[in-house]
Structure formats: C-alpha cells, structure tokens
Amino acid sequence: MSKTTLAIIAGVSVATGAAATAAFYASRGDRKLTPTKSTPVTTIATPTSPQPPKPLPPLSTKLFSPPVDPTGLFQYGFPGPISDLNPTPSTTSAFDRRTRNPHWVAEHITPESLAIRGGDRKHSVFVEDEAIPPKFRAKLRDYSRSGYDRGHQVPAADAKWSQEAMDSTFLLTNMCPQVGDGFNRDYWAHFEDFCRRLTNHYPSVRVVTGPLYLPRRDPADGKWRVSYEVIGNPPNVAVPTHFFKVIFAEDGKTGGNVSLGAFVLPNQPIANNKPLTDFEVPIEAVERASGLEFAAKLPTQRRKMLCEEVQCSVLIREYEERQKDLRGPAPPKKLGPTSSP
C-alpha cells in the first residue's frame, strides 16, 4: 500500500439548529378628561409612549421535555467502548476488546534502562492478562497452530532492567498476531533495534506501537474494503494488516525539542534491504488510520523531523549480537546545512 493510501479520509458532519423567539409590546391610547356641563375644566392630554417589552418567561421544561429518555440505559451499565488502560512496570497500553489486540502500547527507553541487566527472557512465559474480562481476553490457545507469532508490541529486550519489567512484556495484552519469518523475527526485529540505537543520540526515547486494519483495493471492482483474518477456535483474535510505530526522541531538556518519526509496516515478509524510509509516513496519516492522537499537546515550535536528523535505516544484526549489545552502533547523523563563509 502506498503512502498516499495510508491517509484515510475522515468525514465530519455538523448539524445546526435555530430557535425562534417572540416579544409582545403593549401600548395605551390617548385618554382625555371630558368636562361636565356645570364646571368648565381645562382639557389635559396624557402623553403616550410605548411600554418596554415584557421579558419572555423562562422555557418550561414541561413544555420541551422529550417523551423518551435514551440515557436511562445507563442504569443498567455503560455499553462502551471501553479501552482498558493497563499500566505495567515497562509498558502502558489501551486494549481493544473487539479485536482482542491492544489499541496501542507505549514504552520509554533510555541509555540507563538499556544498560541494566536485571531480567532474563528464559524466566518469562507468555500469559493471558487477567485484568481483561474473560469474554474479551486473548487466549493462549488462540495462537496455537495459527501460523502467527505472538508478536511483542514492546519488545522484551527493551525491558531487561528487571525481571518484573520483562515479564510484563509477555502479557497477551502486549501481543498481536504477526507473520514470523521475514517480519517479526526479521525486519520488525531490526526496526526495534533501530529504536534502541536512537538512545546513542537521544537521552530519552518514547515509542508507541500498535496494529492497524487498513483497506485494500479489490482488483475485481476497484472498491476499497477492510478484510482481515481472525484466529482461534472459535475465532477470537483479529490479525492486523499493518503495524505502526510513532517515535518521540527527546533531547532531554525541559521544554526542549522532540524529534518525531511515524512508520507503517505491512504484516508480511519484508526484505532486509528494503529502506526503512519507504515506510515513513506523516504522523497525521497514522492518526487518521488508527483514530488515535499522539502529539496534540506538543507545540509546533518544539517538533523536529527524526529522519531529517538521523539516517532512518535498519541495521542487520543477528539475534545474539543484538542481545549482547542492545544499543548497538548509533544511527549516522545527518549533516545540517553548511553556513556561508
């Protein structure tokens, strides 16, 4: 899918109404005192002037009260949607009960957090998240023989600073079905490595990751449709068509600059020589496709473009090498414009 088609059109309709008001004015005609036959009197004319308008009575709730009460439904409970906000030591996420996948998962990595080795992956196991009601929960058995990996949204390697932190990345609320060979175990892993390597330039890096369900054009009739697989027996967990990452690379200064990068990758095998910049998109495209907002409170003057400051590219490193040196070599910095002599 091209970058152009990632910008999903959002329509907004506005309804307007009008209220009519009326004012009533009262006036008095001229009155004259009529003299009697026996006593002559002087005729006195009473000047007339229009009376000020009477104030309108307040609208009666009885007159305008609707005959129905739709919000009365809430006495039995709020239907939703409910996004289960789920903070853990190493992640913060919002869960989508309909797809049984997270809406998004956020993490924070620093040079210090990546230097601490307090957790070991061999002690962690995949677990269902009991914070989610059972009927909305992704189950371990849903992934069994599905052909998909339990794909971390926040990688376990980013949470080695404690065993508890690493264990929390193995909750199924941090997972989505991902293609294994060529994606989760390859290009996607190299992309995660790129995020960690950013800490060589930036003292604080925040990453938000999540699934997308994007439309594809049907070659038969040219119409756009959203179609995705659902795994489990009975079908329970949706398989995303794409994944996004939004990166906030902070300069570490109070009120300082934040370098932003947004990427959308298809959930399919990707050749390792594919440029990462091919998947770079405007952050607004991710927002429109996901229904989320990422930087609404970040002033424009503090925003920088990540891929204008560093070379956004994956580095192919074997798994063992990545685990041994989490930060790896720094992505090359881009040269700024040279000043005139």
CSV table of C-alpha atoms in Angstrom, one decimal:
chain,number,residue,atom,x,y,z
A,1,MET,CA,0.0,0.0,0.0
A,2,SER,CA,1.4,3.4,-0.9
A,3,LYS,CA,1.9,6.2,1.5
A,4,THR,CA,-0.9,8.1,-0.2
A,5,THR,CA,-3.5,5.5,0.6
A,6,LEU,CA,-2.5,5.4,4.3
A,7,ALA,CA,-4.2,8.8,4.8
A,8,ILE,CA,-7.7,7.6,5.5
A,9,ILE,CA,-10.3,10.2,4.7
A,10,ALA,CA,-12.3,11.2,7.8
A,11,GLY,CA,-15.6,13.0,7.3
A,12,VAL,CA,-17.2,15.3,9.8
A,13,SER,CA,-20.8,16.4,9.7
A,14,VAL,CA,-22.2,19.3,11.7
A,15,ALA,CA,-25.8,19.7,12.4
A,16,THR,CA,-27.1,23.2,13.3
A,17,GLY,CA,-30.5,24.3,14.7
A,18,ALA,CA,-32.3,27.5,15.2
A,19,ALA,CA,-34.6,28.7,18.0
A,20,ALA,CA,-37.4,31.3,17.4
A,21,THR,CA,-38.3,33.9,20.0
A,22,ALA,CA,-41.2,36.4,20.1
A,23,ALA,CA,-41.7,39.7,22.1
A,24,PHE,CA,-45.1,41.3,22.9
A,25,TYR,CA,-45.4,45.0,23.2
A,26,ALA,CA,-48.4,46.8,24.8
A,27,SER,CA,-49.3,50.5,24.4
A,28,ARG,CA,-52.0,52.7,25.7
A,29,GLY,CA,-54.1,55.1,23.6
A,30,ASP,CA,-54.5,58.8,24.5
A,31,ARG,CA,-57.1,59.5,27.2
A,32,LYS,CA,-58.8,62.9,27.7
A,33,LEU,CA,-60.7,64.2,30.7
A,34,THR,CA,-64.1,65.3,29.5
A,35,PRO,CA,-65.6,68.5,31.2
A,36,THR,CA,-69.0,68.5,32.8
A,37,LYS,CA,-71.8,70.9,31.8
A,38,SER,CA,-71.7,72.8,35.1
A,39,THR,CA,-68.0,73.1,35.7
A,40,PRO,CA,-65.7,74.2,32.9
A,41,VAL,CA,-62.4,72.4,33.1
A,42,THR,CA,-59.2,72.5,31.2
A,43,THR,CA,-58.5,69.7,28.9
A,44,ILE,CA,-55.4,67.7,29.9
A,45,ALA,CA,-53.7,65.5,27.3
A,46,THR,CA,-51.9,62.5,28.7
A,47,PRO,CA,-48.7,61.8,26.7
A,48,THR,CA,-48.3,58.3,25.4
A,49,SER,CA,-45.2,56.2,25.0
A,50,PRO,CA,-44.8,52.5,24.1
A,51,GLN,CA,-44.2,50.3,27.1
A,52,PRO,CA,-41.0,48.3,27.2
A,53,PRO,CA,-41.2,44.7,26.0
A,54,LYS,CA,-42.2,42.2,28.6
A,55,PRO,CA,-39.5,39.7,29.4
A,56,LEU,CA,-40.0,36.3,28.0
A,57,PRO,CA,-40.9,33.7,30.6
A,58,PRO,CA,-38.3,31.0,31.1
A,59,LEU,CA,-38.7,28.0,28.9
A,60,SER,CA,-40.8,25.4,30.6
A,61,THR,CA,-39.1,22.1,30.9
A,62,LYS,CA,-42.5,20.6,30.9
A,63,LEU,CA,-43.3,22.0,27.5
A,64,PHE,CA,-40.0,21.0,25.9
A,65,SER,CA,-39.3,17.7,27.8
A,66,PRO,CA,-38.8,14.9,25.3
A,67,PRO,CA,-41.1,11.9,25.7
A,68,VAL,CA,-38.2,9.5,25.9
A,69,ASP,CA,-35.0,9.0,27.9
A,70,PRO,CA,-32.3,7.2,25.9
A,71,THR,CA,-29.7,7.7,28.7
A,72,GLY,CA,-31.8,5.8,31.0
A,73,LEU,CA,-30.0,2.8,29.6
A,74,PHE,CA,-27.0,3.7,31.8
A,75,GLN,CA,-28.9,2.5,34.9
A,76,TYR,CA,-28.1,-1.0,33.7
A,77,GLY,CA,-24.5,-0.2,32.7
A,78,PHE,CA,-22.4,1.7,30.1
A,79,PRO,CA,-22.1,-0.3,26.9
A,80,GLY,CA,-18.7,1.1,25.9
A,81,PRO,CA,-16.5,1.2,24.0
A,82,ILE,CA,-14.1,0.6,26.9
A,83,SER,CA,-10.4,0.9,26.4
A,84,ASP,CA,-8.8,-1.0,29.3
A,85,LEU,CA,-5.9,1.2,30.3
A,86,ASN,CA,-3.2,-1.1,31.6
A,87,PRO,CA,0.0,0.3,33.1
A,88,THR,CA,2.8,-2.2,33.9
A,89,PRO,CA,6.4,-1.6,35.0
A,90,SER,CA,7.6,-1.5,31.4
A,91,THR,CA,4.5,-0.6,29.4
A,92,THR,CA,1.3,1.4,29.3
A,93,SER,CA,-1.4,0.3,26.9
A,94,ALA,CA,-5.0,0.6,25.9
A,95,PHE,CA,-6.8,-2.6,25.0
A,96,ASP,CA,-9.3,-3.1,22.2
A,97,ARG,CA,-11.9,-5.6,23.4
A,98,ARG,CA,-13.4,-6.0,20.0
A,99,THR,CA,-10.2,-7.2,18.2
A,100,ARG,CA,-8.6,-8.7,21.4
A,101,ASN,CA,-5.5,-6.7,20.5
A,102,PRO,CA,-4.1,-3.5,22.0
A,103,HIS,CA,-5.1,-0.2,20.6
A,104,TRP,CA,-1.6,0.9,21.4
A,105,VAL,CA,1.3,0.1,23.7
A,106,ALA,CA,3.8,2.8,24.9
A,107,GLU,CA,7.3,2.3,26.2
A,108,HIS,CA,10.2,4.5,27.4
A,109,ILE,CA,13.8,3.6,26.8
A,110,THR,CA,17.0,5.4,27.9
A,111,PRO,CA,20.7,4.7,27.8
A,112,GLU,CA,20.5,3.8,31.5
A,113,SER,CA,17.5,1.5,31.2
A,114,LEU,CA,19.2,-0.5,28.4
A,115,ALA,CA,22.4,-0.8,30.4
A,116,ILE,CA,20.8,-2.5,33.4
A,117,ARG,CA,20.6,-6.3,33.1
A,118,GLY,CA,18.2,-7.5,35.8
A,119,GLY,CA,15.9,-9.7,33.7
A,120,ASP,CA,16.4,-12.8,31.7
A,121,ARG,CA,14.0,-13.9,28.9
A,122,LYS,CA,14.4,-17.6,29.8
A,123,HIS,CA,12.5,-16.9,33.0
A,124,SER,CA,9.5,-15.3,31.3
A,125,VAL,CA,6.4,-17.0,29.8
A,126,PHE,CA,3.5,-15.9,27.8
A,127,VAL,CA,0.4,-15.3,29.9
A,128,GLU,CA,-3.2,-14.2,29.5
A,129,ASP,CA,-3.9,-10.8,31.0
A,130,GLU,CA,-6.3,-11.4,33.9
A,131,ALA,CA,-7.1,-7.7,34.0
A,132,ILE,CA,-9.2,-8.1,30.9
A,133,PRO,CA,-12.7,-9.8,31.4
A,134,PRO,CA,-12.5,-13.4,30.2
A,135,LYS,CA,-15.0,-12.9,27.3
A,136,PHE,CA,-12.9,-10.2,25.8
A,137,ARG,CA,-9.5,-11.7,26.5
A,138,ALA,CA,-7.0,-13.1,24.0
A,139,LYS,CA,-6.3,-16.7,24.9
A,140,LEU,CA,-3.0,-18.6,24.6
A,141,ARG,CA,-4.9,-21.3,22.7
A,142,ASP,CA,-5.9,-18.7,20.1
A,143,TYR,CA,-2.4,-18.7,18.8
A,144,SER,CA,-1.9,-22.5,18.8
A,145,ARG,CA,-1.3,-23.7,15.3
A,146,SER,CA,-2.5,-20.4,13.9
A,147,GLY,CA,0.6,-19.8,11.8
A,148,TYR,CA,1.3,-16.5,13.5
A,149,ASP,CA,3.8,-15.4,16.2
A,150,ARG,CA,2.7,-13.8,19.4
A,151,GLY,CA,4.3,-10.6,18.3
A,152,HIS,CA,5.5,-8.2,21.0
A,153,GLN,CA,4.5,-4.6,20.6
A,154,VAL,CA,7.0,-3.6,23.2
A,155,PRO,CA,10.0,-5.9,22.8
A,156,ALA,CA,11.2,-7.9,25.8
A,157,ALA,CA,14.8,-6.7,25.0
A,158,ASP,CA,13.7,-3.2,26.0
A,159,ALA,CA,12.8,-4.3,29.5
A,160,LYS,CA,15.8,-6.2,30.7
A,161,TRP,CA,16.2,-3.8,33.6
A,162,SER,CA,14.2,-6.1,35.9
A,163,GLN,CA,12.6,-9.5,35.7
A,164,GLU,CA,9.2,-8.0,36.6
A,165,ALA,CA,9.6,-5.5,33.8
A,166,MET,CA,10.5,-8.2,31.3
A,167,ASP,CA,7.7,-10.5,32.5
A,168,SER,CA,5.1,-7.7,31.9
A,169,THR,CA,6.0,-7.6,28.2
A,170,PHE,CA,4.8,-11.3,27.9
A,171,LEU,CA,1.2,-10.4,28.7
A,172,LEU,CA,-1.0,-11.1,25.8
A,173,THR,CA,-2.2,-7.5,26.0
A,174,ASN,CA,1.2,-6.7,24.6
A,175,MET,CA,0.8,-9.1,21.7
A,176,CYS,CA,-0.7,-9.2,18.2
A,177,PRO,CA,-0.6,-11.9,15.7
A,178,GLN,CA,2.4,-11.3,13.5
A,179,VAL,CA,3.9,-13.1,10.5
A,180,GLY,CA,7.0,-14.8,11.8
A,181,ASP,CA,9.6,-15.4,9.1
A,182,GLY,CA,10.5,-12.3,7.2
A,183,PHE,CA,8.7,-10.0,9.6
A,184,ASN,CA,8.5,-10.5,13.4
A,185,ARG,CA,11.8,-12.4,13.5
A,186,ASP,CA,13.5,-10.3,10.9
A,187,TYR,CA,12.7,-6.9,9.6
A,188,TRP,CA,10.4,-5.9,12.5
A,189,ALA,CA,13.2,-7.0,15.0
A,190,HIS,CA,15.7,-4.9,13.1
A,191,PHE,CA,13.3,-2.0,13.3
A,192,GLU,CA,13.0,-2.4,17.1
A,193,ASP,CA,16.8,-2.4,17.2
A,194,PHE,CA,16.8,0.9,15.3
A,195,CYS,CA,14.6,2.4,18.1
A,196,ARG,CA,17.1,1.2,20.8
A,197,ARG,CA,20.1,2.6,18.8
A,198,LEU,CA,18.5,6.0,18.9
A,199,THR,CA,19.5,6.2,22.5
A,200,ASN,CA,23.0,6.8,21.3
A,201,HIS,CA,21.9,10.3,20.2
A,202,TYR,CA,18.9,11.0,22.4
A,203,PRO,CA,18.8,10.6,26.2
A,204,SER,CA,15.1,9.7,26.2
A,205,VAL,CA,13.1,7.8,23.6
A,206,ARG,CA,9.4,7.0,23.7
A,207,VAL,CA,7.8,4.6,21.3
A,208,VAL,CA,4.1,3.9,20.7
A,209,THR,CA,3.3,0.8,18.8
A,210,GLY,CA,0.0,-0.8,17.6
A,211,PRO,CA,-2.0,-2.6,15.0
A,212,LEU,CA,-3.8,-1.2,12.0
A,213,TYR,CA,-6.6,-2.6,9.9
A,214,LEU,CA,-6.2,-0.9,6.6
A,215,PRO,CA,-8.4,-1.1,3.4
A,216,ARG,CA,-7.2,-2.8,0.2
A,217,ARG,CA,-8.5,-2.1,-3.2
A,218,ASP,CA,-10.4,-5.0,-4.7
A,219,PRO,CA,-9.0,-5.7,-8.2
A,220,ALA,CA,-12.3,-7.0,-9.3
A,221,ASP,CA,-14.4,-3.9,-8.8
A,222,GLY,CA,-11.9,-1.3,-7.7
A,223,LYS,CA,-13.6,-0.7,-4.4
A,224,TRP,CA,-11.8,-0.4,-1.1
A,225,ARG,CA,-12.5,-3.0,1.6
A,226,VAL,CA,-11.2,-3.8,5.0
A,227,SER,CA,-10.5,-7.6,5.4
A,228,TYR,CA,-8.5,-9.4,7.9
A,229,GLU,CA,-8.2,-12.9,9.3
A,230,VAL,CA,-9.4,-13.9,12.8
A,231,ILE,CA,-7.5,-16.7,14.7
A,232,GLY,CA,-8.7,-19.0,17.4
A,233,ASN,CA,-11.4,-21.7,17.7
A,234,PRO,CA,-13.9,-20.2,17.9
A,235,PRO,CA,-12.5,-17.1,16.1
A,236,ASN,CA,-11.3,-14.6,18.7
A,237,VAL,CA,-8.2,-12.6,17.8
A,238,ALA,CA,-8.0,-10.3,14.8
A,239,VAL,CA,-4.9,-10.4,12.6
A,240,PRO,CA,-3.8,-6.8,11.8
A,241,THR,CA,-3.0,-5.9,8.2
A,242,HIS,CA,-0.3,-3.4,9.3
A,243,PHE,CA,1.6,-2.1,12.3
A,244,PHE,CA,2.6,1.4,13.3
A,245,LYS,CA,5.3,2.9,15.4
A,246,VAL,CA,5.4,6.5,16.4
A,247,ILE,CA,8.8,7.6,17.9
A,248,PHE,CA,9.4,10.6,20.2
A,249,ALA,CA,13.1,11.2,20.5
A,250,GLU,CA,13.6,13.8,23.2
A,251,ASP,CA,16.7,16.0,23.6
A,252,GLY,CA,16.4,15.7,27.4
A,253,LYS,CA,16.0,19.5,28.1
A,254,THR,CA,13.0,20.9,29.9
A,255,GLY,CA,10.7,22.2,27.2
A,256,GLY,CA,13.2,21.0,24.6
A,257,ASN,CA,12.9,19.7,21.1
A,258,VAL,CA,11.2,16.3,20.3
A,259,SER,CA,12.2,14.5,17.0
A,260,LEU,CA,9.1,12.7,15.7
A,261,GLY,CA,9.0,9.8,13.3
A,262,ALA,CA,6.0,7.7,12.2
A,263,PHE,CA,6.1,4.4,10.3
A,264,VAL,CA,3.6,2.0,9.0
A,265,LEU,CA,4.7,-1.6,8.0
A,266,PRO,CA,2.6,-4.3,6.4
A,267,ASN,CA,2.2,-7.6,8.4
A,268,GLN,CA,4.0,-9.6,5.8
A,269,PRO,CA,7.6,-10.6,5.0
A,270,ILE,CA,9.8,-7.7,4.1
A,271,ALA,CA,13.2,-8.0,2.5
A,272,ASN,CA,16.0,-6.8,4.8
A,273,ASN,CA,17.4,-4.5,2.1
A,274,LYS,CA,14.1,-2.6,2.0
A,275,PRO,CA,14.7,1.1,3.1
A,276,LEU,CA,13.0,1.9,6.4
A,277,THR,CA,12.2,5.3,4.9
A,278,ASP,CA,9.8,3.6,2.5
A,279,PHE,CA,7.5,3.1,5.5
A,280,GLU,CA,7.8,6.6,6.9
A,281,VAL,CA,4.5,8.5,6.8
A,282,PRO,CA,3.2,11.7,8.3
A,283,ILE,CA,2.1,11.3,11.9
A,284,GLU,CA,-1.3,12.6,10.8
A,285,ALA,CA,-1.7,9.5,8.5
A,286,VAL,CA,-1.3,7.2,11.5
A,287,GLU,CA,-3.8,9.2,13.5
A,288,ARG,CA,-6.4,9.2,10.8
A,289,ALA,CA,-5.9,5.4,10.2
A,290,SER,CA,-6.0,4.5,13.9
A,291,GLY,CA,-8.4,7.0,15.3
A,292,LEU,CA,-5.7,8.0,17.9
A,293,GLU,CA,-3.8,11.2,18.6
A,294,PHE,CA,-0.2,11.3,19.6
A,295,ALA,CA,1.2,14.8,19.8
A,296,ALA,CA,-1.8,17.1,20.3
A,297,LYS,CA,-0.1,18.9,23.2
A,298,LEU,CA,3.3,19.2,21.6
A,299,PRO,CA,3.8,22.7,20.2
A,300,THR,CA,4.9,23.0,16.6
A,301,GLN,CA,8.0,25.0,17.5
A,302,ARG,CA,9.3,22.1,19.6
A,303,ARG,CA,8.8,19.5,16.8
A,304,LYS,CA,11.6,18.1,14.7
A,305,MET,CA,11.7,15.5,12.0
A,306,LEU,CA,13.5,12.4,13.1
A,307,CYS,CA,14.6,11.3,9.7
A,308,GLU,CA,16.0,14.7,8.9
A,309,GLU,CA,18.3,14.4,11.9
A,310,VAL,CA,19.5,10.8,11.7
A,311,GLN,CA,19.6,8.2,8.9
A,312,CYS,CA,16.4,6.2,9.4
A,313,SER,CA,17.6,2.8,8.4
A,314,VAL,CA,17.7,-0.7,9.8
A,315,LEU,CA,21.0,-2.5,10.6
A,316,ILE,CA,21.0,-6.2,10.0
A,317,ARG,CA,22.4,-7.8,13.2
A,318,GLU,CA,22.0,-11.3,14.3
A,319,TYR,CA,19.8,-12.0,17.4
A,320,GLU,CA,22.7,-12.9,19.7
A,321,GLU,CA,24.6,-9.7,18.7
A,322,ARG,CA,21.5,-7.6,19.3
A,323,GLN,CA,21.0,-9.1,22.8
A,324,LYS,CA,24.7,-8.7,23.7
A,325,ASP,CA,24.8,-5.0,22.7
A,326,LEU,CA,21.3,-3.6,23.0
A,327,ARG,CA,22.2,0.0,22.0
A,328,GLY,CA,24.5,-1.1,19.1
A,329,PRO,CA,26.1,1.4,16.8
A,330,ALA,CA,24.5,4.8,16.6
A,331,PRO,CA,22.5,5.6,13.5
A,332,PRO,CA,24.5,8.0,11.4
A,333,LYS,CA,23.7,11.7,12.0
A,334,LYS,CA,22.6,13.7,9.0
A,335,LEU,CA,24.8,16.8,8.3
A,336,GLY,CA,23.0,20.1,8.7
A,337,PRO,CA,23.2,22.8,6.1
A,338,THR,CA,26.7,24.4,6.0
A,339,SER,CA,26.9,28.0,7.0
A,340,SER,CA,28.0,30.6,4.5
A,341,PRO,CA,31.6,31.8,4.9
